[in-house]
PDB file of C-alpha atoms in Angstrom:
ATOM      1  CA  MET V   1      53.602 -64.367 -67.754  1.00  0.00           C
ATOM      2  CA  PRO V   2      54.539 -64.673 -64.143  1.00  0.00           C
ATOM      3  CA  GLN V   3      51.827 -66.250 -62.074  1.00  0.00           C
ATOM      4  CA  LEU V   4      50.040 -64.410 -59.231  1.00  0.00           C
ATOM      5  CA  PRO V   5      50.456 -65.853 -55.705  1.00  0.00           C
ATOM      6  CA  ALA V   6      48.359 -68.930 -55.084  1.00  0.00           C
ATOM      7  CA  PRO V   7      44.970 -68.056 -53.391  1.00  0.00           C
ATOM      8  CA  ALA V   8      44.693 -69.221 -49.708  1.00  0.00           C
ATOM      9  CA  TYR V   9      42.516 -71.850 -48.546  1.00  0.00           C
ATOM     10  CA  PRO V  10      39.181 -70.714 -46.942  1.00  0.00           C
ATOM     11  CA  ALA V  11      39.819 -70.224 -43.119  1.00  0.00           C
ATOM     12  CA  GLU V  12      37.834 -73.198 -41.996  1.00  0.00           C
ATOM     13  CA  VAL V  13      39.665 -75.479 -44.530  1.00  0.00           C
ATOM     14  CA  ARG V  14      43.036 -74.083 -43.511  1.00  0.00           C
ATOM     15  CA  ALA V  15      42.374 -74.833 -39.834  1.00  0.00           C
ATOM     16  CA  ARG V  16      41.291 -78.412 -40.519  1.00  0.00           C
ATOM     17  CA  LEU V  17      44.159 -79.065 -42.890  1.00  0.00           C
ATOM     18  CA  GLU V  18      46.714 -77.464 -40.321  1.00  0.00           C
ATOM     19  CA  ALA V  19      45.432 -79.828 -37.539  1.00  0.00           C
ATOM     20  CA  ASP V  20      45.831 -82.861 -39.826  1.00  0.00           C
ATOM     21  CA  ALA V  21      49.267 -81.646 -41.072  1.00  0.00           C
ATOM     22  CA  LYS V  22      50.549 -81.185 -37.418  1.00  0.00           C
ATOM     23  CA  GLU V  23      49.462 -84.756 -36.715  1.00  0.00           C
ATOM     24  CA  VAL V  24      51.479 -85.972 -39.833  1.00  0.00           C
ATOM     25  CA  ILE V  25      54.459 -83.801 -39.117  1.00  0.00           C
ATOM     26  CA  ALA V  26      54.814 -85.164 -35.546  1.00  0.00           C
ATOM     27  CA  ARG V  27      55.567 -88.651 -36.891  1.00  0.00           C
ATOM     28  CA  TYR V  28      58.935 -87.650 -38.345  1.00  0.00           C
ATOM     29  CA  PRO V  29      62.071 -86.585 -36.533  1.00  0.00           C
ATOM     30  CA  GLY V  30      62.614 -83.902 -39.366  1.00  0.00           C
ATOM     31  CA  SER V  31      59.551 -82.099 -40.550  1.00  0.00           C
ATOM     32  CA  ARG V  32      60.543 -81.959 -44.236  1.00  0.00           C
ATOM     33  CA  SER V  33      60.308 -85.788 -44.249  1.00  0.00           C
ATOM     34  CA  ALA V  34      56.487 -85.283 -44.078  1.00  0.00           C
ATOM     35  CA  LEU V  35      56.338 -83.733 -47.487  1.00  0.00           C
ATOM     36  CA  LEU V  36      55.000 -86.728 -49.402  1.00  0.00           C
ATOM     37  CA  PRO V  37      52.041 -87.583 -46.981  1.00  0.00           C
ATOM     38  CA  LEU V  38      51.323 -83.657 -46.866  1.00  0.00           C
ATOM     39  CA  LEU V  39      50.985 -83.567 -50.637  1.00  0.00           C
ATOM     40  CA  HIS V  40      48.669 -86.651 -50.247  1.00  0.00           C
ATOM     41  CA  LEU V  41      46.620 -84.703 -47.770  1.00  0.00           C
ATOM     42  CA  VAL V  42      46.115 -81.611 -49.973  1.00  0.00           C
ATOM     43  CA  GLN V  43      45.325 -83.940 -52.711  1.00  0.00           C
ATOM     44  CA  ALA V  44      42.606 -85.468 -50.595  1.00  0.00           C
ATOM     45  CA  GLU V  45      41.169 -81.814 -50.132  1.00  0.00           C
ATOM     46  CA  GLU V  46      40.913 -80.889 -53.886  1.00  0.00           C
ATOM     47  CA  GLY V  47      41.402 -84.093 -55.886  1.00  0.00           C
ATOM     48  CA  PHE V  48      44.916 -82.954 -57.095  1.00  0.00           C
ATOM     49  CA  VAL V  49      47.897 -80.936 -55.815  1.00  0.00           C
ATOM     50  CA  SER V  50      47.102 -77.317 -56.643  1.00  0.00           C
ATOM     51  CA  ARG V  51      49.394 -74.290 -56.290  1.00  0.00           C
ATOM     52  CA  THR V  52      47.367 -73.396 -53.159  1.00  0.00           C
ATOM     53  CA  GLY V  53      48.207 -77.027 -51.765  1.00  0.00           C
ATOM     54  CA  MET V  54      51.797 -76.728 -52.585  1.00  0.00           C
ATOM     55  CA  ALA V  55      51.966 -73.297 -50.835  1.00  0.00           C
ATOM     56  CA  PHE V  56      50.294 -74.859 -47.742  1.00  0.00           C
ATOM     57  CA  CYS V  57      52.922 -77.588 -47.726  1.00  0.00           C
ATOM     58  CA  ALA V  58      55.822 -75.206 -48.117  1.00  0.00           C
ATOM     59  CA  ASP V  59      54.356 -73.034 -45.372  1.00  0.00           C
ATOM     60  CA  MET V  60      53.881 -76.023 -42.859  1.00  0.00           C
ATOM     61  CA  LEU V  61      57.207 -77.614 -43.651  1.00  0.00           C
ATOM     62  CA  ASP V  62      59.312 -74.191 -43.826  1.00  0.00           C
ATOM     63  CA  LEU V  63      60.308 -74.996 -47.433  1.00  0.00           C
ATOM     64  CA  THR V  64      60.219 -72.996 -50.651  1.00  0.00           C
ATOM     65  CA  THR V  65      57.467 -73.452 -53.121  1.00  0.00           C
ATOM     66  CA  ALA V  66      60.168 -74.529 -55.629  1.00  0.00           C
ATOM     67  CA  GLU V  67      61.327 -77.484 -53.400  1.00  0.00           C
ATOM     68  CA  VAL V  68      57.834 -78.606 -53.002  1.00  0.00           C
ATOM     69  CA  THR V  69      57.014 -78.324 -56.699  1.00  0.00           C
ATOM     70  CA  ALA V  70      60.081 -80.298 -57.559  1.00  0.00           C
ATOM     71  CA  VAL V  71      58.814 -83.230 -55.433  1.00  0.00           C
ATOM     72  CA  ALA V  72      55.019 -82.822 -56.572  1.00  0.00           C
ATOM     73  CA  THR V  73      56.060 -82.892 -60.347  1.00  0.00           C
ATOM     74  CA  PHE V  74      58.418 -85.800 -59.822  1.00  0.00           C
ATOM     75  CA  TYR V  75      56.029 -88.376 -58.537  1.00  0.00           C
ATOM     76  CA  THR V  76      53.057 -89.511 -60.985  1.00  0.00           C
ATOM     77  CA  MET V  77      50.800 -90.325 -58.046  1.00  0.00           C
ATOM     78  CA  TYR V  78      50.452 -86.568 -57.581  1.00  0.00           C
ATOM     79  CA  ARG V  79      47.799 -85.114 -59.860  1.00  0.00           C
ATOM     80  CA  ARG V  80      48.628 -81.667 -61.256  1.00  0.00           C
ATOM     81  CA  GLY V  81      44.976 -80.907 -62.358  1.00  0.00           C
ATOM     82  CA  PRO V  82      41.465 -81.705 -61.619  1.00  0.00           C
ATOM     83  CA  SER V  83      40.935 -85.326 -61.476  1.00  0.00           C
ATOM     84  CA  GLY V  84      37.960 -87.800 -61.700  1.00  0.00           C
ATOM     85  CA  ASP V  85      36.404 -89.756 -58.745  1.00  0.00           C
ATOM     86  CA  TYR V  86      38.085 -92.922 -60.127  1.00  0.00           C
ATOM     87  CA  GLN V  87      41.640 -92.943 -61.610  1.00  0.00           C
ATOM     88  CA  VAL V  88      41.663 -95.663 -63.922  1.00  0.00           C
ATOM     89  CA  GLY V  89      45.348 -96.778 -64.874  1.00  0.00           C
ATOM     90  CA  VAL V  90      46.064 -99.341 -67.780  1.00  0.00           C
ATOM     91  CA  CYS V  91      49.499-100.823 -67.542  1.00  0.00           C
ATOM     92  CA  THR V  92      50.933-100.556 -71.075  1.00  0.00           C
ATOM     93  CA  ASN V  93      54.445-101.846 -70.141  1.00  0.00           C
ATOM     94  CA  THR V  94      56.001-104.671 -72.003  1.00  0.00           C
ATOM     95  CA  LEU V  95      54.331-107.817 -70.640  1.00  0.00           C
ATOM     96  CA  CYS V  96      50.934-106.190 -70.072  1.00  0.00           C
ATOM     97  CA  ALA V  97      51.057-104.754 -73.608  1.00  0.00           C
ATOM     98  CA  VAL V  98      51.887-108.021 -75.155  1.00  0.00           C
ATOM     99  CA  MET V  99      49.136-109.696 -73.086  1.00  0.00           C
ATOM    100  CA  GLY V 100      46.514-107.103 -74.360  1.00  0.00           C
ATOM    101  CA  GLY V 101      47.206-103.950 -72.243  1.00  0.00           C
ATOM    102  CA  ASP V 102      47.527-101.817 -75.441  1.00  0.00           C
ATOM    103  CA  ALA V 103      44.118-103.080 -76.799  1.00  0.00           C
ATOM    104  CA  ILE V 104      42.504-102.372 -73.416  1.00  0.00           C
ATOM    105  CA  PHE V 105      43.737 -98.809 -73.267  1.00  0.00           C
ATOM    106  CA  ASP V 106      42.712 -98.065 -76.869  1.00  0.00           C
ATOM    107  CA  ARG V 107      39.251 -99.495 -76.244  1.00  0.00           C
ATOM    108  CA  LEU V 108      38.802 -97.426 -73.105  1.00  0.00           C
ATOM    109  CA  LYS V 109      39.980 -94.180 -74.891  1.00  0.00           C
ATOM    110  CA  GLU V 110      37.309 -94.873 -77.566  1.00  0.00           C
ATOM    111  CA  HIS V 111      34.514 -96.052 -75.166  1.00  0.00           C
ATOM    112  CA  LEU V 112      35.139 -93.008 -72.697  1.00  0.00           C
ATOM    113  CA  GLY V 113      35.853 -90.433 -75.327  1.00  0.00           C
ATOM    114  CA  VAL V 114      38.965 -89.259 -73.611  1.00  0.00           C
ATOM    115  CA  GLY V 115      42.665 -89.477 -74.221  1.00  0.00           C
ATOM    116  CA  ASN V 116      45.494 -90.207 -71.977  1.00  0.00           C
ATOM    117  CA  ASP V 117      45.385 -88.203 -68.675  1.00  0.00           C
ATOM    118  CA  GLU V 118      42.015 -86.851 -69.414  1.00  0.00           C
ATOM    119  CA  THR V 119      38.797 -86.931 -67.574  1.00  0.00           C
ATOM    120  CA  THR V 120      35.268 -87.797 -68.676  1.00  0.00           C
ATOM    121  CA  GLU V 121      32.710 -84.971 -68.810  1.00  0.00           C
ATOM    122  CA  ASP V 122      30.848 -86.132 -65.726  1.00  0.00           C
ATOM    123  CA  GLY V 123      34.055 -86.010 -63.687  1.00  0.00           C
ATOM    124  CA  LYS V 124      33.704 -89.828 -62.953  1.00  0.00           C
ATOM    125  CA  ILE V 125      36.771 -91.262 -64.708  1.00  0.00           C
ATOM    126  CA  THR V 126      40.294 -90.197 -65.412  1.00  0.00           C
ATOM    127  CA  LEU V 127      42.114 -92.397 -67.769  1.00  0.00           C
ATOM    128  CA  GLU V 128      45.871 -92.890 -68.000  1.00  0.00           C
ATOM    129  CA  HIS V 129      48.308 -95.436 -69.107  1.00  0.00           C
ATOM    130  CA  ILE V 130      50.856 -96.601 -66.460  1.00  0.00           C
ATOM    131  CA  GLU V 131      54.295 -97.776 -67.304  1.00  0.00           C
ATOM    132  CA  CYS V 132      54.178-100.641 -64.586  1.00  0.00           C
ATOM    133  CA  ASN V 133      51.637-101.745 -61.980  1.00  0.00           C
ATOM    134  CA  ALA V 134      54.105-104.204 -60.636  1.00  0.00           C
ATOM    135  CA  ALA V 135      51.811-107.099 -61.190  1.00  0.00           C
ATOM    136  CA  CYS V 136      53.270-108.861 -64.289  1.00  0.00           C
ATOM    137  CA  ASP V 137      52.038-112.153 -63.012  1.00  0.00           C
ATOM    138  CA  PHE V 138      48.455-111.023 -63.404  1.00  0.00           C
ATOM    139  CA  ALA V 139      48.782-109.267 -66.873  1.00  0.00           C
ATOM    140  CA  PRO V 140      47.175-107.406 -68.338  1.00  0.00           C
ATOM    141  CA  VAL V 141      46.382-105.288 -65.221  1.00  0.00           C
ATOM    142  CA  VAL V 142      44.127-102.288 -64.554  1.00  0.00           C
ATOM    143  CA  MET V 143      44.142-100.261 -61.325  1.00  0.00           C
ATOM    144  CA  VAL V 144      41.458 -98.097 -60.012  1.00  0.00           C
ATOM    145  CA  ASN V 145      42.405 -95.768 -57.500  1.00  0.00           C
ATOM    146  CA  TRP V 146      45.509 -98.022 -56.817  1.00  0.00           C
ATOM    147  CA  GLU V 147      43.498-101.085 -56.366  1.00  0.00           C
ATOM    148  CA  PHE V 148      44.106-104.261 -58.615  1.00  0.00           C
ATOM    149  CA  PHE V 149      41.923-105.648 -61.341  1.00  0.00           C
ATOM    150  CA  ASP V 150      43.782-108.501 -62.733  1.00  0.00           C
ATOM    151  CA  ASN V 151      43.653-110.541 -66.014  1.00  0.00           C
ATOM    152  CA  GLN V 152      41.674-107.902 -67.734  1.00  0.00           C
ATOM    153  CA  THR V 153      40.322-107.870 -71.380  1.00  0.00           C
ATOM    154  CA  PRO V 154      38.970-104.955 -73.360  1.00  0.00           C
ATOM    155  CA  GLU V 155      35.404-106.290 -72.663  1.00  0.00           C
ATOM    156  CA  SER V 156      35.876-106.726 -68.855  1.00  0.00           C
ATOM    157  CA  ALA V 157      37.521-103.193 -68.590  1.00  0.00           C
ATOM    158  CA  THR V 158      34.758-101.599 -70.513  1.00  0.00           C
ATOM    159  CA  ARG V 159      32.149-103.232 -68.054  1.00  0.00           C
ATOM    160  CA  LEU V 160      34.473-101.981 -65.133  1.00  0.00           C
ATOM    161  CA  VAL V 161      34.278 -98.274 -66.153  1.00  0.00           C
ATOM    162  CA  ASP V 162      30.630 -98.620 -67.080  1.00  0.00           C
ATOM    163  CA  ASP V 163      29.860 -99.830 -63.522  1.00  0.00           C
ATOM    164  CA  LEU V 164      31.941 -97.013 -61.998  1.00  0.00           C
ATOM    165  CA  ILE V 165      30.065 -94.271 -63.937  1.00  0.00           C
ATOM    166  CA  ALA V 166      26.661 -95.918 -63.072  1.00  0.00           C
ATOM    167  CA  GLY V 167      27.661 -96.069 -59.291  1.00  0.00           C
ATOM    168  CA  ARG V 168      27.435 -99.844 -59.236  1.00  0.00           C
ATOM    169  CA  THR V 169      29.678-101.756 -56.467  1.00  0.00           C
ATOM    170  CA  VAL V 170      32.893-102.914 -58.057  1.00  0.00           C
ATOM    171  CA  GLU V 171      35.101-105.338 -56.223  1.00  0.00           C
ATOM    172  CA  PRO V 172      38.876-105.358 -56.934  1.00  0.00           C
ATOM    173  CA  THR V 173      40.569-108.819 -57.587  1.00  0.00           C
ATOM    174  CA  ARG V 174      42.793-107.994 -54.666  1.00  0.00           C
ATOM    175  CA  GLY V 175      42.903-105.351 -52.099  1.00  0.00           C
ATOM    176  CA  ALA V 176      40.414-103.297 -50.156  1.00  0.00           C
ATOM    177  CA  PRO V 177      37.054-102.200 -51.494  1.00  0.00           C
ATOM    178  CA  LEU V 178      37.059 -99.064 -53.772  1.00  0.00           C
ATOM    179  CA  CYS V 179      36.684 -95.642 -52.307  1.00  0.00           C
ATOM    180  CA  THR V 180      36.965 -92.348 -54.243  1.00  0.00           C
ATOM    181  CA  TYR V 181      40.293 -90.872 -55.342  1.00  0.00           C
ATOM    182  CA  LYS V 182      40.119 -88.153 -52.694  1.00  0.00           C
ATOM    183  CA  GLU V 183      39.406 -90.828 -49.962  1.00  0.00           C
ATOM    184  CA  THR V 184      42.212 -92.950 -51.338  1.00  0.00           C
ATOM    185  CA  ALA V 185      44.590 -89.873 -51.129  1.00  0.00           C
ATOM    186  CA  ARG V 186      43.772 -89.243 -47.432  1.00  0.00           C
ATOM    187  CA  ILE V 187      44.587 -92.976 -46.669  1.00  0.00           C
ATOM    188  CA  LEU V 188      47.905 -92.587 -48.374  1.00  0.00           C
ATOM    189  CA  ALA V 189      48.505 -89.471 -46.259  1.00  0.00           C
ATOM    190  CA  GLY V 190      48.652 -91.964 -43.330  1.00  0.00           C
ATOM    191  CA  PHE V 191      45.120 -91.756 -41.896  1.00  0.00           C
ATOM    192  CA  PRO V 192      43.293 -94.926 -40.997  1.00  0.00           C
ATOM    193  CA  ASP V 193      40.741 -96.345 -43.287  1.00  0.00           C
ATOM    194  CA  GLU V 194      37.626 -96.327 -40.984  1.00  0.00           C
ATOM    195  CA  ARG V 195      35.368 -98.329 -43.321  1.00  0.00           C
ATOM    196  CA  PRO V 196      34.178-101.456 -41.571  1.00  0.00           C
ATOM    197  CA  GLY V 197      36.228-104.542 -42.751  1.00  0.00           C
ATOM    198  CA  ALA V 198      38.269-102.590 -45.239  1.00  0.00           C
ATOM    199  CA  VAL V 199      41.643-103.252 -43.743  1.00  0.00           C
ATOM    200  CA  GLU V 200      40.861-106.971 -43.339  1.00  0.00           C
ATOM    201  CA  ALA V 201      39.707-107.274 -47.011  1.00  0.00           C
ATOM    202  CA  SER V 202      43.010-105.894 -48.247  1.00  0.00           C
ATOM    203  CA  GLY V 203      44.690-109.310 -48.039  1.00  0.00           C
ATOM    204  CA  GLY V 204      48.101-110.234 -49.381  1.00  0.00           C
ATOM    205  CA  ALA V 205      49.720-111.436 -52.493  1.00  0.00           C
ATOM    206  CA  GLY V 206      47.756-113.475 -55.091  1.00  0.00           C
ATOM    207  CA  PRO V 207      48.345-117.043 -55.772  1.00  0.00           C
ATOM    208  CA  ALA V 208      50.347-116.429 -58.992  1.00  0.00           C
ATOM    209  CA  SER V 209      52.790-114.212 -56.939  1.00  0.00           C
ATOM    210  CA  LEU V 210      53.547-116.968 -54.425  1.00  0.00           C
ATOM    211  CA  VAL V 211      54.376-119.744 -56.861  1.00  0.00           C
ATOM    212  CA  GLY V 212      58.049-119.005 -56.677  1.00  0.00           C
ATOM    213  CA  LEU V 213      58.045-118.937 -52.977  1.00  0.00           C
ATOM    214  CA  ARG V 214      56.240-122.186 -52.759  1.00  0.00           C
ATOM    215  CA  LEU V 215      58.749-123.805 -55.145  1.00  0.00           C
ATOM    216  CA  ALA V 216      61.666-122.296 -53.008  1.00  0.00           C
ATOM    217  CA  LYS V 217      60.188-123.883 -49.987  1.00  0.00           C
ATOM    218  CA  GLY V 218      59.846-127.313 -51.627  1.00  0.00           C
ATOM    219  CA  GLU V 219      56.067-127.139 -51.677  1.00  0.00           C
ATOM    220  CA  GLU V 220      53.990-128.786 -54.304  1.00  0.00           C
ATOM    221  CA  PRO V 221      53.312-126.200 -56.900  1.00  0.00           C
ATOM    222  CA  HIS V 222      50.191-125.573 -58.579  1.00  0.00           C
ATOM    223  CA  PRO V 223      48.995-127.503 -61.673  1.00  0.00           C
ATOM    224  CA  ARG V 224      50.350-125.991 -64.969  1.00  0.00           C
ATOM    225  CA  VAL V 225      47.810-123.599 -66.448  1.00  0.00           C
ATOM    226  CA  VAL V 226      49.458-123.093 -69.627  1.00  0.00           C
ATOM    227  CA  ALA V 227      50.252-125.823 -72.073  1.00  0.00           C
ATOM    228  CA  PRO V 228      53.784-126.271 -73.418  1.00  0.00           C
ATOM    229  CA  ARG V 229      54.529-124.702 -76.691  1.00  0.00           C
ATOM    230  CA  GLY V 230      53.638-126.977 -79.667  1.00  0.00           C
ATOM    231  CA  ALA V 231      51.266-128.918 -77.599  1.00  0.00           C
ATOM    232  CA  ASN V 232      47.535-129.456 -78.414  1.00  0.00           C
ATOM    233  CA  PRO V 233      45.850-128.277 -75.208  1.00  0.00           C
ATOM    234  CA  ARG V 234      42.342-129.357 -76.437  1.00  0.00           C
ATOM    235  CA  GLY V 235      40.970-132.046 -74.269  1.00  0.00           C
ATOM    236  CA  GLU V 236      44.185-132.245 -72.244  1.00  0.00           C
ATOM    237  CA  GLN V 237      44.201-132.059 -68.412  1.00  0.00           C
ATOM    238  CA  PRO V 238      46.230-129.671 -66.495  1.00  0.00           C
ATOM    239  CA  HIS V 239      49.626-130.971 -66.027  1.00  0.00           C
ATOM    240  CA  ASP V 240      50.977-131.554 -62.476  1.00  0.00           C
ATOM    241  CA  PRO V 241      54.665-130.903 -62.551  1.00  0.00           C
ATOM    242  CA  SER V 242      57.034-132.476 -60.023  1.00  0.00           C
ATOM    243  CA  PRO V 243      58.588-130.287 -57.208  1.00  0.00           C
ATOM    244  CA  SER V 244      61.905-130.263 -59.364  1.00  0.00           C
ATOM    245  CA  GLU V 245      60.050-129.246 -62.515  1.00  0.00           C
ATOM    246  CA  HIS V 246      59.954-125.597 -63.381  1.00  0.00           C
ATOM    247  CA  LEU V 247      56.633-124.308 -64.215  1.00  0.00           C
ATOM    248  CA  SER V 248      58.027-122.657 -67.313  1.00  0.00           C
ATOM    249  CA  SER V 249      60.281-125.535 -68.341  1.00  0.00           C
ATOM    250  CA  HIS V 250      58.841-125.436 -71.756  1.00  0.00           C
ATOM    251  CA  ASP V 251      60.510-121.903 -72.130  1.00  0.00           C
ATOM    252  CA  ALA V 252      63.743-123.084 -70.790  1.00  0.00           C
ATOM    253  CA  PRO V 253      66.809-123.137 -73.043  1.00  0.00           C
ATOM    254  CA  GLN V 254      66.955-126.544 -74.905  1.00  0.00           C
ATOM    255  CA  ARG V 255      69.761-128.928 -75.119  1.00  0.00           C
ATOM    256  CA  THR V 256      72.281-127.937 -77.701  1.00  0.00           C
ATOM    257  CA  SER V 257      75.334-129.573 -79.091  1.00  0.00           C
ATOM    258  CA  ALA V 258      77.378-127.643 -76.851  1.00  0.00           C
ATOM    259  CA  SER V 259      75.646-129.291 -73.714  1.00  0.00           C
ATOM    260  CA  ASP V 260      74.654-132.647 -75.333  1.00  0.00           C
ATOM    261  CA  PRO V 261      77.551-135.209 -74.515  1.00  0.00           C
ATOM    262  CA  ASP V 262      76.244-137.473 -77.160  1.00  0.00           C
ATOM    263  CA  HIS V 263      76.665-134.814 -79.852  1.00  0.00           C
ATOM    264  CA  PRO V 264      79.635-132.837 -78.928  1.00  0.00           C
ATOM    265  CA  ALA V 265      80.369-129.715 -80.987  1.00  0.00           C
ATOM    266  CA  GLY V 266      83.333-129.692 -83.485  1.00  0.00           C
ATOM    267  CA  PRO V 267      85.087-126.918 -85.120  1.00  0.00           C
ATOM    268  CA  ALA V 268      82.894-125.246 -87.671  1.00  0.00           C
ATOM    269  CA  ALA V 269      83.781-126.220 -91.185  1.00  0.00           C
ATOM    270  CA  GLU V 270      83.992-123.741 -94.068  1.00  0.00           C
ATOM    271  CA  GLU V 271      81.273-123.873 -96.596  1.00  0.00           C
ATOM    272  CA  GLY V 272      82.014-126.398 -99.150  1.00  0.00           C
ATOM    273  CA  ALA V 273      84.841-127.994 -97.111  1.00  0.00           C
TER     274      ALA V 273
END
């Protein structure tokens, strides 16, 4: 059945959003370029991008609702239904999955009693699996409202969501202190984070992300934290590789007959020859 026109925002809400939207639109030479931040703006109002929010964006930018809907449904950061105060995303892409991401996701589904893209009854947590959090060097990774929680386990992730539900302070491994999903959406719309110290706390890349850069600069790398395959790590001290030694040299291709001048490869003989 065809849907009725989207209901309008209450007058006071519309006036406030219009003032914010005009500030956003003024940043761009072409108004339609402001669509992405405007979608974050309406998401900050309701916690998701509703039909009312899309109609508002279309009206402010002189677009059709079909054009706005096409964008809102393309990007996964825009929620299409009511969402929890905390968006908990578990990376289940290849490396995180191998390192335990699938186990974390399964544990959280069971612990919270929700499935993928579902919200707990108290409205606190929305759980979803994410294809990639772009933090493979800290796998497995969980994000809460787009802030990183690195090197997670099923146990640590369970404690994390329990703390969120209980209202206890939770500190990301890297990034600014947590705020609600609506507050995060407003920041993504381009409005300043006015919490004292929040911007300074956001920091930069973590040490694991900078190893390659340090090697490229010829700086002394960090000690090896993973023992080479086949070695017994018990009782061994971390190995300090030389600047020329790759941190993953134990995973590098090994010498073969084709590359070993002492054992050159000859023509393959037929079986029994």
